[in-house]
């Protein structure tokens, strides 16, 4: 029986191609099969725009479409389908790379693909290559301290009811608010209500074309809902520091 190929889950960072790790770039240059996620069939893959320069000549690029939906059944079906496509390559004894923005194990599509493949191929050997997170890039762009002294750091995705964000802000320290999307205006209102709107920074499309840095969050109020796409807010929710 032919041995399984190896899967590489490669975190390609927040957007700047120069923020891909040396290991990630090397593996991309060696892999014959590269799988890239995208949100819509007609859309270009952001991951490919970032990592394309590192791919070898003659590489086979496989696009996996994952719609922006909260329908669990539809998502599960997509992940199973994606797992089968990747498994078909691995079962031929060939290695495959899967690209993911930021870090592969932080709110990443790779998490679900890996789970699907573990069910299909229990003997799979997977190598996960960490990537620079979006919040690390945002902190560097804005000189915003993420962790200082013994202050806590909370990483929270934005939900429709904002309850998770509210709890994180109440805990003090630094709060990393991710997955903002269409909820930007509601989030700004929450920060205003809690007296923290002047304690945050906003960055969208970090390291990509159209990058925007905003240190006055009130300027975002009249913006289009799409402004929250590929964006992140860092907030200092409490500044008591034990050194």
GROMACS .gro file of C-alpha atoms in nm:
model
  243
    1UNK     CA    1   0.000   0.000   0.000
    2UNK     CA    2   0.137   0.341  -0.098
    3UNK     CA    3   0.237   0.554   0.205
    4UNK     CA    4   0.040   0.869   0.267
    5UNK     CA    5   0.180   1.203   0.166
    6UNK     CA    6   0.240   1.462   0.436
    7UNK     CA    7   0.015   1.763   0.494
    8UNK     CA    8   0.165   2.103   0.575
    9UNK     CA    9  -0.063   2.365   0.725
   10UNK     CA   10   0.122   2.691   0.665
   11UNK     CA   11   0.038   3.017   0.838
   12UNK     CA   12   0.125   3.292   0.591
   13UNK     CA   13   0.080   3.584   0.830
   14UNK     CA   14  -0.150   3.885   0.813
   15UNK     CA   15  -0.080   4.014   0.462
   16UNK     CA   16   0.275   4.132   0.402
   17UNK     CA   17   0.451   3.856   0.200
   18UNK     CA   18   0.774   3.930   0.387
   19UNK     CA   19   0.610   3.820   0.712
   20UNK     CA   20   0.592   3.456   0.603
   21UNK     CA   21   0.838   3.246   0.803
   22UNK     CA   22   1.148   3.104   0.640
   23UNK     CA   23   1.017   2.754   0.701
   24UNK     CA   24   0.682   2.836   0.546
   25UNK     CA   25   0.845   2.991   0.238
   26UNK     CA   26   1.077   2.692   0.195
   27UNK     CA   27   0.795   2.440   0.213
   28UNK     CA   28   0.583   2.640  -0.033
   29UNK     CA   29   0.874   2.632  -0.274
   30UNK     CA   30   0.893   2.253  -0.248
   31UNK     CA   31   0.523   2.156  -0.255
   32UNK     CA   32   0.365   2.034  -0.580
   33UNK     CA   33   0.008   2.069  -0.448
   34UNK     CA   34  -0.109   2.386  -0.275
   35UNK     CA   35  -0.463   2.421  -0.143
   36UNK     CA   36  -0.597   2.771  -0.088
   37UNK     CA   37  -0.924   2.877   0.080
   38UNK     CA   38  -1.152   3.145  -0.060
   39UNK     CA   39  -1.493   3.280   0.032
   40UNK     CA   40  -1.659   3.284  -0.311
   41UNK     CA   41  -1.612   3.101  -0.640
   42UNK     CA   42  -1.560   3.422  -0.839
   43UNK     CA   43  -1.334   3.587  -0.582
   44UNK     CA   44  -0.956   3.596  -0.586
   45UNK     CA   45  -0.779   3.417  -0.304
   46UNK     CA   46  -0.617   3.660  -0.062
   47UNK     CA   47  -0.385   3.382   0.049
   48UNK     CA   48  -0.256   3.337  -0.306
   49UNK     CA   49  -0.190   3.709  -0.340
   50UNK     CA   50   0.030   3.689  -0.031
   51UNK     CA   51   0.211   3.360  -0.091
   52UNK     CA   52   0.213   3.335  -0.472
   53UNK     CA   53   0.572   3.453  -0.507
   54UNK     CA   54   0.698   3.154  -0.308
   55UNK     CA   55   0.534   2.877  -0.513
   56UNK     CA   56   0.744   2.655  -0.735
   57UNK     CA   57   0.709   2.644  -1.112
   58UNK     CA   58   0.447   2.393  -1.224
   59UNK     CA   59   0.271   2.384  -0.888
   60UNK     CA   60  -0.090   2.266  -0.890
   61UNK     CA   61  -0.308   2.516  -0.706
   62UNK     CA   62  -0.639   2.379  -0.576
   63UNK     CA   63  -0.900   2.631  -0.463
   64UNK     CA   64  -1.136   2.532  -0.182
   65UNK     CA   65  -1.447   2.750  -0.157
   66UNK     CA   66  -1.594   2.805   0.188
   67UNK     CA   67  -1.899   3.034   0.184
   68UNK     CA   68  -1.946   3.300   0.449
   69UNK     CA   69  -2.239   3.136   0.625
   70UNK     CA   70  -2.343   3.038   0.975
   71UNK     CA   71  -2.533   2.734   0.848
   72UNK     CA   72  -2.364   2.449   1.034
   73UNK     CA   73  -2.486   2.176   0.801
   74UNK     CA   74  -2.361   2.360   0.493
   75UNK     CA   75  -2.023   2.427   0.652
   76UNK     CA   76  -1.982   2.065   0.765
   77UNK     CA   77  -2.060   1.947   0.412
   78UNK     CA   78  -1.802   2.187   0.268
   79UNK     CA   79  -1.535   2.069   0.511
   80UNK     CA   80  -1.603   1.706   0.434
   81UNK     CA   81  -1.581   1.781   0.062
   82UNK     CA   82  -1.257   1.976   0.111
   83UNK     CA   83  -1.113   1.693   0.320
   84UNK     CA   84  -1.186   1.443   0.045
   85UNK     CA   85  -1.016   1.660  -0.217
   86UNK     CA   86  -0.700   1.695  -0.008
   87UNK     CA   87  -0.710   1.328   0.092
   88UNK     CA   88  -0.715   1.225  -0.275
   89UNK     CA   89  -0.376   1.392  -0.322
   90UNK     CA   90  -0.227   1.257   0.000
   91UNK     CA   91  -0.339   0.902  -0.080
   92UNK     CA   92  -0.126   0.915  -0.395
   93UNK     CA   93   0.176   0.960  -0.170
   94UNK     CA   94   0.216   1.327  -0.262
   95UNK     CA   95   0.264   1.609  -0.015
   96UNK     CA   96   0.026   1.902   0.006
   97UNK     CA   97   0.033   2.248   0.158
   98UNK     CA   98  -0.271   2.434   0.287
   99UNK     CA   99  -0.243   2.812   0.315
  100UNK     CA  100  -0.408   3.003   0.593
  101UNK     CA  101  -0.395   3.370   0.694
  102UNK     CA  102  -0.235   3.450   1.027
  103UNK     CA  103  -0.165   3.143   1.239
  104UNK     CA  104  -0.311   2.803   1.142
  105UNK     CA  105  -0.459   2.732   1.485
  106UNK     CA  106  -0.611   3.072   1.566
  107UNK     CA  107  -0.962   3.113   1.421
  108UNK     CA  108  -0.842   2.946   1.103
  109UNK     CA  109  -1.002   2.737   0.829
  110UNK     CA  110  -0.714   2.492   0.873
  111UNK     CA  111  -0.859   2.375   1.206
  112UNK     CA  112  -1.168   2.230   1.038
  113UNK     CA  113  -0.979   2.086   0.744
  114UNK     CA  114  -0.739   1.906   0.976
  115UNK     CA  115  -1.028   1.757   1.174
  116UNK     CA  116  -1.196   1.636   0.856
  117UNK     CA  117  -0.872   1.477   0.736
  118UNK     CA  118  -0.809   1.306   1.071
  119UNK     CA  119  -1.142   1.128   1.027
  120UNK     CA  120  -1.066   1.028   0.669
  121UNK     CA  121  -0.699   0.943   0.720
  122UNK     CA  122  -0.626   0.848   1.084
  123UNK     CA  123  -0.261   0.777   1.000
  124UNK     CA  124  -0.207   1.121   0.848
  125UNK     CA  125   0.118   1.297   0.932
  126UNK     CA  126   0.050   1.670   0.952
  127UNK     CA  127   0.305   1.945   1.010
  128UNK     CA  128   0.164   2.279   1.126
  129UNK     CA  129   0.383   2.582   1.057
  130UNK     CA  130   0.292   2.876   1.280
  131UNK     CA  131   0.239   3.220   1.132
  132UNK     CA  132   0.248   3.578   1.253
  133UNK     CA  133  -0.095   3.673   1.383
  134UNK     CA  134  -0.292   3.971   1.261
  135UNK     CA  135  -0.295   4.124   1.607
  136UNK     CA  136   0.084   4.106   1.627
  137UNK     CA  137   0.104   4.294   1.297
  138UNK     CA  138  -0.151   4.552   1.414
  139UNK     CA  139   0.041   4.605   1.738
  140UNK     CA  140   0.362   4.664   1.544
  141UNK     CA  141   0.196   4.905   1.299
  142UNK     CA  142   0.050   5.115   1.580
  143UNK     CA  143   0.310   5.068   1.858
  144UNK     CA  144   0.030   4.928   2.071
  145UNK     CA  145   0.145   4.716   2.365
  146UNK     CA  146  -0.043   4.387   2.378
  147UNK     CA  147   0.088   4.252   2.707
  148UNK     CA  148   0.256   4.460   2.974
  149UNK     CA  149   0.358   4.364   3.327
  150UNK     CA  150   0.102   4.116   3.454
  151UNK     CA  151  -0.198   4.250   3.267
  152UNK     CA  152  -0.422   3.989   3.107
  153UNK     CA  153  -0.469   3.960   2.732
  154UNK     CA  154  -0.802   3.843   2.591
  155UNK     CA  155  -0.861   3.741   2.229
  156UNK     CA  156  -1.228   3.747   2.138
  157UNK     CA  157  -1.429   3.713   1.815
  158UNK     CA  158  -1.716   3.954   1.758
  159UNK     CA  159  -2.065   3.802   1.775
  160UNK     CA  160  -2.400   3.959   1.695
  161UNK     CA  161  -2.488   4.015   2.061
  162UNK     CA  162  -2.133   4.133   2.153
  163UNK     CA  163  -2.160   3.946   2.485
  164UNK     CA  164  -1.814   3.795   2.455
  165UNK     CA  165  -1.663   4.135   2.382
  166UNK     CA  166  -1.845   4.288   2.680
  167UNK     CA  167  -1.708   4.023   2.915
  168UNK     CA  168  -1.356   4.062   2.779
  169UNK     CA  169  -1.363   4.442   2.819
  170UNK     CA  170  -1.490   4.406   3.176
  171UNK     CA  171  -1.188   4.188   3.254
  172UNK     CA  172  -0.941   4.470   3.188
  173UNK     CA  173  -0.598   4.437   3.036
  174UNK     CA  174  -0.565   4.427   2.659
  175UNK     CA  175  -0.853   4.301   2.446
  176UNK     CA  176  -0.795   4.179   2.091
  177UNK     CA  177  -1.123   4.204   1.899
  178UNK     CA  178  -1.131   3.988   1.587
  179UNK     CA  179  -1.386   3.886   1.321
  180UNK     CA  180  -1.553   4.227   1.325
  181UNK     CA  181  -1.716   4.218   0.983
  182UNK     CA  182  -2.052   4.393   0.960
  183UNK     CA  183  -2.069   4.454   1.336
  184UNK     CA  184  -1.831   4.752   1.337
  185UNK     CA  185  -2.091   5.019   1.420
  186UNK     CA  186  -2.237   4.820   1.709
  187UNK     CA  187  -1.887   4.757   1.839
  188UNK     CA  188  -1.802   5.128   1.825
  189UNK     CA  189  -2.118   5.206   2.022
  190UNK     CA  190  -2.016   4.953   2.287
  191UNK     CA  191  -1.671   5.108   2.318
  192UNK     CA  192  -1.830   5.451   2.347
  193UNK     CA  193  -2.072   5.332   2.615
  194UNK     CA  194  -1.792   5.173   2.818
  195UNK     CA  195  -1.569   5.480   2.794
  196UNK     CA  196  -1.302   5.287   2.602
  197UNK     CA  197  -1.333   5.431   2.254
  198UNK     CA  198  -1.023   5.644   2.305
  199UNK     CA  199  -0.824   5.341   2.425
  200UNK     CA  200  -0.833   5.147   2.100
  201UNK     CA  201  -0.674   5.128   1.757
  202UNK     CA  202  -0.820   4.991   1.434
  203UNK     CA  203  -0.637   4.839   1.139
  204UNK     CA  204  -0.788   4.679   0.830
  205UNK     CA  205  -0.610   4.486   0.553
  206UNK     CA  206  -0.283   4.490   0.750
  207UNK     CA  207   0.008   4.454   0.509
  208UNK     CA  208  -0.222   4.439   0.206
  209UNK     CA  209  -0.324   4.691  -0.057
  210UNK     CA  210  -0.576   4.927   0.101
  211UNK     CA  211  -0.427   4.901   0.448
  212UNK     CA  212  -0.594   5.146   0.685
  213UNK     CA  213  -0.476   5.251   1.030
  214UNK     CA  214  -0.710   5.451   1.252
  215UNK     CA  215  -0.625   5.565   1.603
  216UNK     CA  216  -0.939   5.779   1.640
  217UNK     CA  217  -1.214   5.520   1.634
  218UNK     CA  218  -1.488   5.782   1.618
  219UNK     CA  219  -1.385   5.852   1.258
  220UNK     CA  220  -1.512   5.505   1.167
  221UNK     CA  221  -1.874   5.577   1.259
  222UNK     CA  222  -1.992   5.695   0.913
  223UNK     CA  223  -1.807   5.417   0.730
  224UNK     CA  224  -1.962   5.151   0.510
  225UNK     CA  225  -2.030   4.814   0.684
  226UNK     CA  226  -1.764   4.653   0.464
  227UNK     CA  227  -1.499   4.854   0.654
  228UNK     CA  228  -1.501   4.587   0.923
  229UNK     CA  229  -1.390   4.314   0.681
  230UNK     CA  230  -1.033   4.190   0.740
  231UNK     CA  231  -1.002   4.429   1.032
  232UNK     CA  232  -0.905   4.413   1.396
  233UNK     CA  233  -0.932   4.640   1.701
  234UNK     CA  234  -0.697   4.643   1.998
  235UNK     CA  235  -0.822   4.800   2.321
  236UNK     CA  236  -0.655   4.883   2.649
  237UNK     CA  237  -0.946   4.802   2.880
  238UNK     CA  238  -0.756   4.853   3.205
  239UNK     CA  239  -0.414   4.997   3.277
  240UNK     CA  240  -0.332   4.880   3.631
  241UNK     CA  241   0.015   4.728   3.596
  242UNK     CA  242   0.198   4.520   3.854
  243UNK     CA  243   0.566   4.526   3.768
   0.00000   0.00000   0.00000
